[in-house]
PDB file of C-alpha atoms in Angstrom:
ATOM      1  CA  UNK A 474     -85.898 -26.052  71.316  1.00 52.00           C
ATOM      2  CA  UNK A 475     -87.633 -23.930  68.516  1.00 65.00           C
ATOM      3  CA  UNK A 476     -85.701 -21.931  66.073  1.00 80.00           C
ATOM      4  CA  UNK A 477     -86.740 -20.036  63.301  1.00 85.00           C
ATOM      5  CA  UNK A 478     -86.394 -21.793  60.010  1.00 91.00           C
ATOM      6  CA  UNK A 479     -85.052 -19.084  57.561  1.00 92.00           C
ATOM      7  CA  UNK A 480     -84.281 -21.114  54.387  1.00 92.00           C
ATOM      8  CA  UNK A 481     -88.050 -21.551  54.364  1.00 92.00           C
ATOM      9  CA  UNK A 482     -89.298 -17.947  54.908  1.00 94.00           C
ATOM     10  CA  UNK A 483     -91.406 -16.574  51.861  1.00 95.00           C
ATOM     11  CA  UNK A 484     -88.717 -15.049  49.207  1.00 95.00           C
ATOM     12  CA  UNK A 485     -88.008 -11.220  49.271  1.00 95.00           C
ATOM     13  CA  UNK A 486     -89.778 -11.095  45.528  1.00 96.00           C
ATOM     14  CA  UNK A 487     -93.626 -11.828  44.614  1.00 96.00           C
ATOM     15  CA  UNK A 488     -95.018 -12.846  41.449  1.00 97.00           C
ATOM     16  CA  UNK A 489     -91.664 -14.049  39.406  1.00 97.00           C
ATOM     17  CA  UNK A 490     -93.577 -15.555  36.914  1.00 97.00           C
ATOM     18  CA  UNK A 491     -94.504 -12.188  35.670  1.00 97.00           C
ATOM     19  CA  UNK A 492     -91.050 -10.550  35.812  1.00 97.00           C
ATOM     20  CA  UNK A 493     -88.861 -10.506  32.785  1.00 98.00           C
ATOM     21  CA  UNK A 494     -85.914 -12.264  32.131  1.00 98.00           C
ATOM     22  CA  UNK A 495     -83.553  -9.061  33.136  1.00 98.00           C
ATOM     23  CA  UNK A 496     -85.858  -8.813  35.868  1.00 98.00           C
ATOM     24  CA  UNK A 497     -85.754 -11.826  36.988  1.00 98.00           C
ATOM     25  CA  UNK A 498     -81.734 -11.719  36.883  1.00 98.00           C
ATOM     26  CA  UNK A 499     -81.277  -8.656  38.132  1.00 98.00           C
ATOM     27  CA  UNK A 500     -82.717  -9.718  41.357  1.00 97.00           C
ATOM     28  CA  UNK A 501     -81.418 -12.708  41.743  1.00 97.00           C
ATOM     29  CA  UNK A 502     -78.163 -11.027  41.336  1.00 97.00           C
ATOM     30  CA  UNK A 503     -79.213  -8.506  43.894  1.00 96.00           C
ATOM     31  CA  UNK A 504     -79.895 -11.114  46.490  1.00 96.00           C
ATOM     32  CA  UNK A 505     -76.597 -13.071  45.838  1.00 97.00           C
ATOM     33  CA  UNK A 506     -74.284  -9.725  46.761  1.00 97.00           C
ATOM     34  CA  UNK A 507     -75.684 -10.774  50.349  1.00 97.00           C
ATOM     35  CA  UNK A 508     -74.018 -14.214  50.008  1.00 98.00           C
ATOM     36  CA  UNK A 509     -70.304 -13.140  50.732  1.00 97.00           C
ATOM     37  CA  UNK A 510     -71.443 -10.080  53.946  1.00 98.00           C
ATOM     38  CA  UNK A 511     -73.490 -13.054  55.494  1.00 98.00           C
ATOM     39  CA  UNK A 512     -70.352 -15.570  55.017  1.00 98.00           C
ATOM     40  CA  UNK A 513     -67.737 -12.683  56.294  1.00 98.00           C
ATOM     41  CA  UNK A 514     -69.963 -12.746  59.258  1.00 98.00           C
ATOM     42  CA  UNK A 515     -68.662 -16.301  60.076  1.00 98.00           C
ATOM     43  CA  UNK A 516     -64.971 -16.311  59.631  1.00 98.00           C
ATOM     44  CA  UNK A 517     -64.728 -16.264  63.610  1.00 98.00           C
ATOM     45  CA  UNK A 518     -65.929 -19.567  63.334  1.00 98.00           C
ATOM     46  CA  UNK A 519     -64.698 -21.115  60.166  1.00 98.00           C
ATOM     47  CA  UNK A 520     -61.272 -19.929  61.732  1.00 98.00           C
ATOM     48  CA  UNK A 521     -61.907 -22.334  64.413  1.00 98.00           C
ATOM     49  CA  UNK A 522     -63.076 -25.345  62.788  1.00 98.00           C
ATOM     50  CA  UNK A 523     -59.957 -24.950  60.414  1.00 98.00           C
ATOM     51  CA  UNK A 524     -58.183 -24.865  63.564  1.00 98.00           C
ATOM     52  CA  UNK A 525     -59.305 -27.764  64.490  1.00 98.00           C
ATOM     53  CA  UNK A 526     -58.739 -29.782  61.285  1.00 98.00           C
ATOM     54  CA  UNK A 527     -55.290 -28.772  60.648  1.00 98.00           C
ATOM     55  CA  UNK A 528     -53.532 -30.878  63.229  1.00 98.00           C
ATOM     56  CA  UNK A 529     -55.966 -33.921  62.421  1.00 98.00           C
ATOM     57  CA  UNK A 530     -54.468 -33.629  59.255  1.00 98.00           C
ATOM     58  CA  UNK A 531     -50.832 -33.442  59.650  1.00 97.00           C
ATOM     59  CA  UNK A 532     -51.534 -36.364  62.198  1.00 97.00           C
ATOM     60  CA  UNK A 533     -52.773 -38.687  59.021  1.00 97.00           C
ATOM     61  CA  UNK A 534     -56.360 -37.995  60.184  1.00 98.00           C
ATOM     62  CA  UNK A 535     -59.139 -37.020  57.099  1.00 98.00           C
ATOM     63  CA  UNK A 536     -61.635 -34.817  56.630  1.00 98.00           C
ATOM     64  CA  UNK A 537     -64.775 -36.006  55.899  1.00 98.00           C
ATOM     65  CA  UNK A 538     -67.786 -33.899  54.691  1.00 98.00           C
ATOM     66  CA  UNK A 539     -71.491 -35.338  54.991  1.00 98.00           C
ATOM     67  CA  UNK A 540     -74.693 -33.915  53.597  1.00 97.00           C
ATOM     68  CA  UNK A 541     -78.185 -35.017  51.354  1.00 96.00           C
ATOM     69  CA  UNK A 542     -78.807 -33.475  48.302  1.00 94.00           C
ATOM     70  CA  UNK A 543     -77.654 -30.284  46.955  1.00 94.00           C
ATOM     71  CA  UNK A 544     -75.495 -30.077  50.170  1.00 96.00           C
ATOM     72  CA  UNK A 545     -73.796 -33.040  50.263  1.00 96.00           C
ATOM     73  CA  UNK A 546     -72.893 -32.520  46.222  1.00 96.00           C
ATOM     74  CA  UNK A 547     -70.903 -29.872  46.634  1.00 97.00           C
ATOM     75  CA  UNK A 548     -69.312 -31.526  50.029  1.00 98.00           C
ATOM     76  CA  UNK A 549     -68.168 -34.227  47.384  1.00 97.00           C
ATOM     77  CA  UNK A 550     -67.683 -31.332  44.788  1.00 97.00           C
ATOM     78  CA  UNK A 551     -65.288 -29.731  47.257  1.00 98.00           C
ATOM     79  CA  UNK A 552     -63.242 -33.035  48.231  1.00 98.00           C
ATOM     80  CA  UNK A 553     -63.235 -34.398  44.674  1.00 97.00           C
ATOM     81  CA  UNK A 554     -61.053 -30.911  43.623  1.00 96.00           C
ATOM     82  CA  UNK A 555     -59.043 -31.509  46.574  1.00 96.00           C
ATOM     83  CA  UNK A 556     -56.252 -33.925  44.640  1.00 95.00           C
ATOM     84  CA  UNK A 557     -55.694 -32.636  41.547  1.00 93.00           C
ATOM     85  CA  UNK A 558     -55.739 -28.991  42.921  1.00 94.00           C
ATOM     86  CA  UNK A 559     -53.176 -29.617  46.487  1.00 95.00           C
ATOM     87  CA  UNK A 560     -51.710 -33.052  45.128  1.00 92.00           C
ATOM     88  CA  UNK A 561     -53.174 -35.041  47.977  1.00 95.00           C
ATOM     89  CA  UNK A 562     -54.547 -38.378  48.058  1.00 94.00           C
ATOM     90  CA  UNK A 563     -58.192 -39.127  47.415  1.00 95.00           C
ATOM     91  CA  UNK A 564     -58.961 -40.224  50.940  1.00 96.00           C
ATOM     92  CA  UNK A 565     -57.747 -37.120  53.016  1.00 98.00           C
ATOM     93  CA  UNK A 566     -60.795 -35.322  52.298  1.00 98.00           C
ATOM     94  CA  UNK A 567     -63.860 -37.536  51.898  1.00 98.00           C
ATOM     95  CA  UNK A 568     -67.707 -36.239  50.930  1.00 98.00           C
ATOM     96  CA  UNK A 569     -70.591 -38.430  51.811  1.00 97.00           C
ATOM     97  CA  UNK A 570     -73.924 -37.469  50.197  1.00 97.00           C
ATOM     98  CA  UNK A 571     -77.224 -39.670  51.544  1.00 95.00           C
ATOM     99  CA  UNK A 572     -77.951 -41.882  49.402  1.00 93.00           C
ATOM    100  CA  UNK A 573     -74.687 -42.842  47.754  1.00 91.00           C
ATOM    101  CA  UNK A 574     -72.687 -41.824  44.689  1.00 88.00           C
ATOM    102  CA  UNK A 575     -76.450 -42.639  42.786  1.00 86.00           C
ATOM    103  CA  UNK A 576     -77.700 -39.724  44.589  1.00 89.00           C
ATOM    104  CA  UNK A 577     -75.171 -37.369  43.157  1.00 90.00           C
ATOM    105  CA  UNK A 578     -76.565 -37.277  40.090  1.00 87.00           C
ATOM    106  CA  UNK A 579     -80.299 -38.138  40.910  1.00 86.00           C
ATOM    107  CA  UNK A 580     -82.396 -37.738  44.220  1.00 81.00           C
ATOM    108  CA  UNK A 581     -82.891 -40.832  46.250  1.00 83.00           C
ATOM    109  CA  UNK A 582     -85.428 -41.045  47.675  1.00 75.00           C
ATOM    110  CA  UNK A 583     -86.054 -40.660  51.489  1.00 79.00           C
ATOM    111  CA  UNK A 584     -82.277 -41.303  51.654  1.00 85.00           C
ATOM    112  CA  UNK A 585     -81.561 -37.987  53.644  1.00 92.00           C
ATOM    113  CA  UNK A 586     -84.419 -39.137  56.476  1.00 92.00           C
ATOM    114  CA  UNK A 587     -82.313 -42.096  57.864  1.00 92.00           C
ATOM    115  CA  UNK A 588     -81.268 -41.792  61.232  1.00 93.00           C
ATOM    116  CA  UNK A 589     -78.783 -44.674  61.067  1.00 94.00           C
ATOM    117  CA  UNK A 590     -77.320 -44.413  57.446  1.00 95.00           C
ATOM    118  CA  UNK A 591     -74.605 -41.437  57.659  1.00 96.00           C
ATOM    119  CA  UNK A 592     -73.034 -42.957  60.765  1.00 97.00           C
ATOM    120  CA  UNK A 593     -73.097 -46.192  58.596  1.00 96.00           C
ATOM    121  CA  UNK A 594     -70.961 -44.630  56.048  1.00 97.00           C
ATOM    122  CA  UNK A 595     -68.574 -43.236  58.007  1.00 98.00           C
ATOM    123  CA  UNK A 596     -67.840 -46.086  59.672  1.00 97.00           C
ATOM    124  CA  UNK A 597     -67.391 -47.819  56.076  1.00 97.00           C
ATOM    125  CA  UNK A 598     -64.321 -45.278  56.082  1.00 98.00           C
ATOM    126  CA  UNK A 599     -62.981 -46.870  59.737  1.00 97.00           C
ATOM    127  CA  UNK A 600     -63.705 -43.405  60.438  1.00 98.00           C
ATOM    128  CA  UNK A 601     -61.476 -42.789  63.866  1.00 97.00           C
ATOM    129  CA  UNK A 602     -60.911 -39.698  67.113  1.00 97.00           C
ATOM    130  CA  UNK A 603     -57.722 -38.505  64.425  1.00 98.00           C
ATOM    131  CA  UNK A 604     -60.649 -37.526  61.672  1.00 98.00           C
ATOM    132  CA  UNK A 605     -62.836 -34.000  61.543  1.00 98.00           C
ATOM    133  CA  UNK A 606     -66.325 -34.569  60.183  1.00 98.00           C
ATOM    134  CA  UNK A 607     -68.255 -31.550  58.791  1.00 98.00           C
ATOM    135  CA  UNK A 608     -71.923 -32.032  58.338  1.00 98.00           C
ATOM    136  CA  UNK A 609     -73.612 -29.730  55.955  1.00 98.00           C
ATOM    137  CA  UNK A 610     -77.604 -28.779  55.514  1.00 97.00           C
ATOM    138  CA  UNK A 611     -79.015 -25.542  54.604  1.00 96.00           C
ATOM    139  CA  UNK A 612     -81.648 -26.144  57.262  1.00 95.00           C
ATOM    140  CA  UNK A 613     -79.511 -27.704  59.831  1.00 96.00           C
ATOM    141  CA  UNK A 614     -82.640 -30.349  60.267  1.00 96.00           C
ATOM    142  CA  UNK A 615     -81.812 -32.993  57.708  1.00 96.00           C
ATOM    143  CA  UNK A 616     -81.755 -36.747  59.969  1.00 96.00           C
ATOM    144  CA  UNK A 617     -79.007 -38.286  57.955  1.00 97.00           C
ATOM    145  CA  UNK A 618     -76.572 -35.580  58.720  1.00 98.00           C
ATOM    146  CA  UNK A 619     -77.645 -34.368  62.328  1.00 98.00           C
ATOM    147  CA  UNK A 620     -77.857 -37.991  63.730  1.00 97.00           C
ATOM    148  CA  UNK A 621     -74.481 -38.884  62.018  1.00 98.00           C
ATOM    149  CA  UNK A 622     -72.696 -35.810  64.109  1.00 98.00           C
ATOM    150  CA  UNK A 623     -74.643 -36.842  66.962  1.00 98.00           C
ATOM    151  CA  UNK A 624     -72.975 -40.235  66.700  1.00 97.00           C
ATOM    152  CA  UNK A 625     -69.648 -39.108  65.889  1.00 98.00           C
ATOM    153  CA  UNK A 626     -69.213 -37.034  68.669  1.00 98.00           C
ATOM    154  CA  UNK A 627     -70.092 -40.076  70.944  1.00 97.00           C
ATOM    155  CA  UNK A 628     -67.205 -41.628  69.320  1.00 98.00           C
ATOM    156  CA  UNK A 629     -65.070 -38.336  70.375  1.00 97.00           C
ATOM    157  CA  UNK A 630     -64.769 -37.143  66.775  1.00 98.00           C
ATOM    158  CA  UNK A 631     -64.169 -33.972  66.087  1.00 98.00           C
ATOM    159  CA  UNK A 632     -67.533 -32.404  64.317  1.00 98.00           C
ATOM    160  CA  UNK A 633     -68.072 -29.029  62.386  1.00 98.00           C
ATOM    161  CA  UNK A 634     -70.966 -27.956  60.879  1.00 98.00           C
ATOM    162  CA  UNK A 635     -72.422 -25.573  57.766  1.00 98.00           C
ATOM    163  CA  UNK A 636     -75.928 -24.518  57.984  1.00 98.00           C
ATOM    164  CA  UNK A 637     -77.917 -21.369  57.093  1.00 96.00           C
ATOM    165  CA  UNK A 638     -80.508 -21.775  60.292  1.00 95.00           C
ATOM    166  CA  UNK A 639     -78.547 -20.473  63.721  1.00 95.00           C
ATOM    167  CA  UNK A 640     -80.011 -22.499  66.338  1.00 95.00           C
ATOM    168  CA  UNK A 641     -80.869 -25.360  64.015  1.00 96.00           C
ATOM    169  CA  UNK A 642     -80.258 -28.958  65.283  1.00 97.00           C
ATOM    170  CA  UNK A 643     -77.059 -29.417  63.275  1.00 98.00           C
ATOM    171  CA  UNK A 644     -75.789 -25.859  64.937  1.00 97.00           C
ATOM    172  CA  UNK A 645     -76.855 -27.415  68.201  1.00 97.00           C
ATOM    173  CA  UNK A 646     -74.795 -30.457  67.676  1.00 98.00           C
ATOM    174  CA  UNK A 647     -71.758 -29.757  65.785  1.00 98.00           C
ATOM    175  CA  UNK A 648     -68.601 -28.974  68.536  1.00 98.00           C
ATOM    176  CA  UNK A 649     -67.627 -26.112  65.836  1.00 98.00           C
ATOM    177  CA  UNK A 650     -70.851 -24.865  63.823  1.00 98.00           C
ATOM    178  CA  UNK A 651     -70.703 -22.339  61.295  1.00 98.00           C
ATOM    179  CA  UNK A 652     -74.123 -20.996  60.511  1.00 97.00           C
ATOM    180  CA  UNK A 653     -74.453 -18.599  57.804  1.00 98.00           C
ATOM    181  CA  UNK A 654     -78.083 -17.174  57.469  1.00 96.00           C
ATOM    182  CA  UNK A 655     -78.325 -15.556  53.925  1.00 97.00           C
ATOM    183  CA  UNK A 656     -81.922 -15.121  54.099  1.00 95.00           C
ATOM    184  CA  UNK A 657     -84.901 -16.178  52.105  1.00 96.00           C
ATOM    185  CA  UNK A 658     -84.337 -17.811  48.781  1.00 96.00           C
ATOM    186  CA  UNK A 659     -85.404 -15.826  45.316  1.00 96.00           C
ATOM    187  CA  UNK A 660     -87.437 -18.984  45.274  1.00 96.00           C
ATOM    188  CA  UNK A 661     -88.693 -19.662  48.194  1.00 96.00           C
ATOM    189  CA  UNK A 662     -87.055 -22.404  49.800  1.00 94.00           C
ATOM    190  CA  UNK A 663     -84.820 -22.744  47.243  1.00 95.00           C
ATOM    191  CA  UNK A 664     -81.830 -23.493  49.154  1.00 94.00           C
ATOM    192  CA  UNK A 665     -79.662 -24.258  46.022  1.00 94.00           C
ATOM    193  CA  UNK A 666     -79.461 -20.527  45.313  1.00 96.00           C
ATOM    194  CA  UNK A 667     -77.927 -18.254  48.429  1.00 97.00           C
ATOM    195  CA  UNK A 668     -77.723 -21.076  50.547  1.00 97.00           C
ATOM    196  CA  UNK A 669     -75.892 -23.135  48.136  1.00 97.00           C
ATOM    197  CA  UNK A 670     -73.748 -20.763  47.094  1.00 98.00           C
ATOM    198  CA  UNK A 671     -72.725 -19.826  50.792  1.00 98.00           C
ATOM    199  CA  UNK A 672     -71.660 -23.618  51.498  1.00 98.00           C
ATOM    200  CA  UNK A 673     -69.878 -23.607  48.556  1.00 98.00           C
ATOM    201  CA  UNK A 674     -68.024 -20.490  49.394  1.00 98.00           C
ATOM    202  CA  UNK A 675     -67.256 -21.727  53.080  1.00 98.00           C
ATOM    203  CA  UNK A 676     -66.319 -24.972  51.734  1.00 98.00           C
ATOM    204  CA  UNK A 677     -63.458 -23.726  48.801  1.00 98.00           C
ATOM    205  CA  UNK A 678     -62.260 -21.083  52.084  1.00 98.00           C
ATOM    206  CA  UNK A 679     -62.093 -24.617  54.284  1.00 98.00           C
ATOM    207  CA  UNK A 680     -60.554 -26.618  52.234  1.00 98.00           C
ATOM    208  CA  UNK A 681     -58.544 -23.757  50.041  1.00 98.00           C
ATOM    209  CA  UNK A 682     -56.933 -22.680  53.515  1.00 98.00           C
ATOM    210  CA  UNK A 683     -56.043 -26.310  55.331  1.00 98.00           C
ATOM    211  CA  UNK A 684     -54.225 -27.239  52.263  1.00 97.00           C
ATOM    212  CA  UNK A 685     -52.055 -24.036  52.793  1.00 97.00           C
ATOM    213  CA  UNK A 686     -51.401 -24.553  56.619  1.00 97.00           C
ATOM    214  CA  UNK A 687     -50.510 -28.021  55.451  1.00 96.00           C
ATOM    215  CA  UNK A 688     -47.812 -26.378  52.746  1.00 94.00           C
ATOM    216  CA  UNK A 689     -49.710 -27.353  49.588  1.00 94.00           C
ATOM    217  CA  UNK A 690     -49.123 -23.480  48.485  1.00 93.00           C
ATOM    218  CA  UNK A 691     -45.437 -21.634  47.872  1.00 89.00           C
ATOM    219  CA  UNK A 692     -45.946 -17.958  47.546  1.00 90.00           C
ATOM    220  CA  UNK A 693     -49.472 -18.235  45.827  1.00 91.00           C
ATOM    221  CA  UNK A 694     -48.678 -21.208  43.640  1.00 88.00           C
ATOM    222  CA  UNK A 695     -50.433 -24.438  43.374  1.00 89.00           C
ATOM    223  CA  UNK A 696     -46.877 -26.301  43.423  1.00 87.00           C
ATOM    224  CA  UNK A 697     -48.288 -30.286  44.171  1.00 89.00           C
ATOM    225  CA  UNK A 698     -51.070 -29.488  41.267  1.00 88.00           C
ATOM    226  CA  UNK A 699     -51.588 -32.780  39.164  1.00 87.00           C
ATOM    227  CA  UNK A 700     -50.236 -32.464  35.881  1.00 89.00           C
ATOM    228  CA  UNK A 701     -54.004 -34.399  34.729  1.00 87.00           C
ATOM    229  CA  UNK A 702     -54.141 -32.150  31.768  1.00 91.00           C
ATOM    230  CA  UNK A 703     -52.382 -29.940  28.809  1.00 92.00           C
ATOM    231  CA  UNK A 704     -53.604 -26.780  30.520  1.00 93.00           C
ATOM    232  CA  UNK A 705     -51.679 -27.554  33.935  1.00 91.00           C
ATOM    233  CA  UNK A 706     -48.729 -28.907  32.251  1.00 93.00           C
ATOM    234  CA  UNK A 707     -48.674 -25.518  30.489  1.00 94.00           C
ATOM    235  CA  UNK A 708     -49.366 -23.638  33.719  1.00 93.00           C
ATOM    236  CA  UNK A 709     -46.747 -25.491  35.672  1.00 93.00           C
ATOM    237  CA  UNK A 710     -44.120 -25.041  32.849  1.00 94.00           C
ATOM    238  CA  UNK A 711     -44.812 -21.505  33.313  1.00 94.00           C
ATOM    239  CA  UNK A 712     -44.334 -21.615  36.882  1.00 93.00           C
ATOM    240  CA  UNK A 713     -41.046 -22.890  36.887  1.00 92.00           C
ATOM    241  CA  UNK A 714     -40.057 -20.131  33.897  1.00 92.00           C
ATOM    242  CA  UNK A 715     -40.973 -17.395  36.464  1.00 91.00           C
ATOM    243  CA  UNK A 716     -39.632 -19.408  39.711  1.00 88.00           C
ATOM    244  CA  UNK A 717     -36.139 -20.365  37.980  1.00 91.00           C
ATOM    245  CA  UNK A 718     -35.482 -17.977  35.465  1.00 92.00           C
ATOM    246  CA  UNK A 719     -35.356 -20.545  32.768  1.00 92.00           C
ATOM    247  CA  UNK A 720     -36.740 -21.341  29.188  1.00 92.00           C
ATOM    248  CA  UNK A 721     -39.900 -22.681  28.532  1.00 94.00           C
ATOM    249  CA  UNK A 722     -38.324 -26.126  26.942  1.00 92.00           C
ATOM    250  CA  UNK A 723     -36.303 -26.554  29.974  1.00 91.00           C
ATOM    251  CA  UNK A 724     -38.898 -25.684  32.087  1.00 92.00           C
ATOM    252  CA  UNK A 725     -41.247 -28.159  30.438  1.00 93.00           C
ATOM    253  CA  UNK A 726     -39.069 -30.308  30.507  1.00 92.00           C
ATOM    254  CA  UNK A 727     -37.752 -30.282  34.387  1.00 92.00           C
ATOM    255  CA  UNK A 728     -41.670 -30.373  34.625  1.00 91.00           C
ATOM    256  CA  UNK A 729     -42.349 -33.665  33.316  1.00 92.00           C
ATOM    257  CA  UNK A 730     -39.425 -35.531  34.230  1.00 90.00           C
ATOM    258  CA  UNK A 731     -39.711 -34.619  38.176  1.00 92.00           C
ATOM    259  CA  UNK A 732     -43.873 -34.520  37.496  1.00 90.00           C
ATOM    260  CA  UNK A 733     -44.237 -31.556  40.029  1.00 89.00           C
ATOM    261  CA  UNK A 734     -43.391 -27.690  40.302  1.00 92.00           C
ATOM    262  CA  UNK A 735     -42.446 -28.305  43.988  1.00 90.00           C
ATOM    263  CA  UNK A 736     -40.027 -31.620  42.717  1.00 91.00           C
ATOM    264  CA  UNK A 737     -38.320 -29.548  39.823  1.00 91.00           C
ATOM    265  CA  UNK A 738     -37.714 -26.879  41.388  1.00 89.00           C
ATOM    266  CA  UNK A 739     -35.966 -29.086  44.396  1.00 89.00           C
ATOM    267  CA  UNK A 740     -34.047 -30.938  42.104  1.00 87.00           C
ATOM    268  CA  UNK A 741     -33.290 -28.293  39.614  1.00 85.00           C
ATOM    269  CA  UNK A 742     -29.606 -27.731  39.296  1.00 67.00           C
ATOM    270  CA  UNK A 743     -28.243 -24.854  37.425  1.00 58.00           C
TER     271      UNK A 743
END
């Protein structure tokens, strides 16, 4: 089935090497305020895959994201902020990038054309029915991602998708696709520019809201937060100040001896 391949289309903008450099921003800033109407487009079906991961979730299951390249960074970018942000352990949400954690830094070459390699690495997780995986590719066309969704739904995993092609390969095969079409790049084909920043967006709104159905969140606080650094210890001590109407040394100090805001203020006793 044929589909119209978007992220490759020939940019809105000609002749950007003669543009100056408040030219050149100035449109690029013009073409990301399409990013968030295209991604507001798609909550109907980021609702559902969150739907769907939830329950995996509170049943022990993981999340796992898989892309190549730019796509499958910020998969890893997205899991990676997962721990010290909700509190949870490094293996309930997983990213994959072809290639290996070499390729996060540096392209690897051909990595993202195996047919056989993403499936490979999620079974190196003992990947299982109680785990969602998410594939993600701006084209929806990239082998090491498409054939590992095709293979985890013969397994009957749960599979979601992000893509900026509607009709793409990964749209076809993901039970719960989410494809976002933000247009041509500034730069043509580009896809680390709107595309990127579209994933990325869908990704924090993923992850951001499963970690609140989950209870990672009281009110609008970030209550299981690692304390990894002075700047959180600070920001939790000032989260117990306003929660219990107390001073900062006691606060810090309820802080650090419980080592949560959701532990002190359980255990604080007046």
């Amino acid at each position: 089935m044929s589909f119209t391949k978007i992220t490759e289309q020939s940019s809105n903008f000609n002749d950007l090497e003669k543009m100056s450099v408040i030219e050149l921003l100035s449109n690029m800033n013009q073409e990301d305020q399409t990013v968030a109407l295209a991604v507001q487009k798609v909550i109907p079906a980021i609702e559902k895959l969150v739907n769907e991961i939830v329950p995996k979730l509170k049943n022990g299951g993981r999340l796992f994201y898989i892309g190549a390249g730019t796509s499958g960074r910020l998969g890893i970018l997205d899991a990676s902020e997962c721990p010290p942000t909700f509190g949870v352990s490094h293996d309930v949400v997983i990213g994959l990038i072809a290639g290996g954690d070499d390729a996060i830094r540096k392209a690897v070459e051909n990595a993202e054309d195996s047919t056989s390699q993403g499936w490979q690495d999620l079974k190196a997780h003992h990947i299982t029915e109680n785990d969602v995986v998410v594939g993600i590719a701006a084209s929806g066309t990239t082998p090491y991602v498409v054939a590992a969704l095709e293979e985890a739904n013969k397994h009957h995993v749960i599979t979601g998708a992000i893509t900026m092609n509607a009709g793409s390969p990964l749209a076809l095969v993901a039970n719960y696709p989410i494809a976002c079409v933000v247009g041509p790049e500034f730069v043509t084909g580009s896809s680390r520019m709107k595309a990127g920043t579209a994933q990325k967006m869908i990704l924090n709104m993923i992850s951001t809201s499963t970690m609140i159905q989950l209870g990672k969140v009281k009110g609008n606080k970030m209550v299981d937060m690692q304390l990894s650094n002075e700047k959180l210890v600070d920001r939790g001590t000032r989260m117990l100040m306003e929660a219990l109407h107390i001073d900062k040394k006691t606060a810090n100090t309820l802080l650090l001896e419980h080592g949560s805001v959701r532990n002190a203020i359980n255990n604080y006793q007046q």
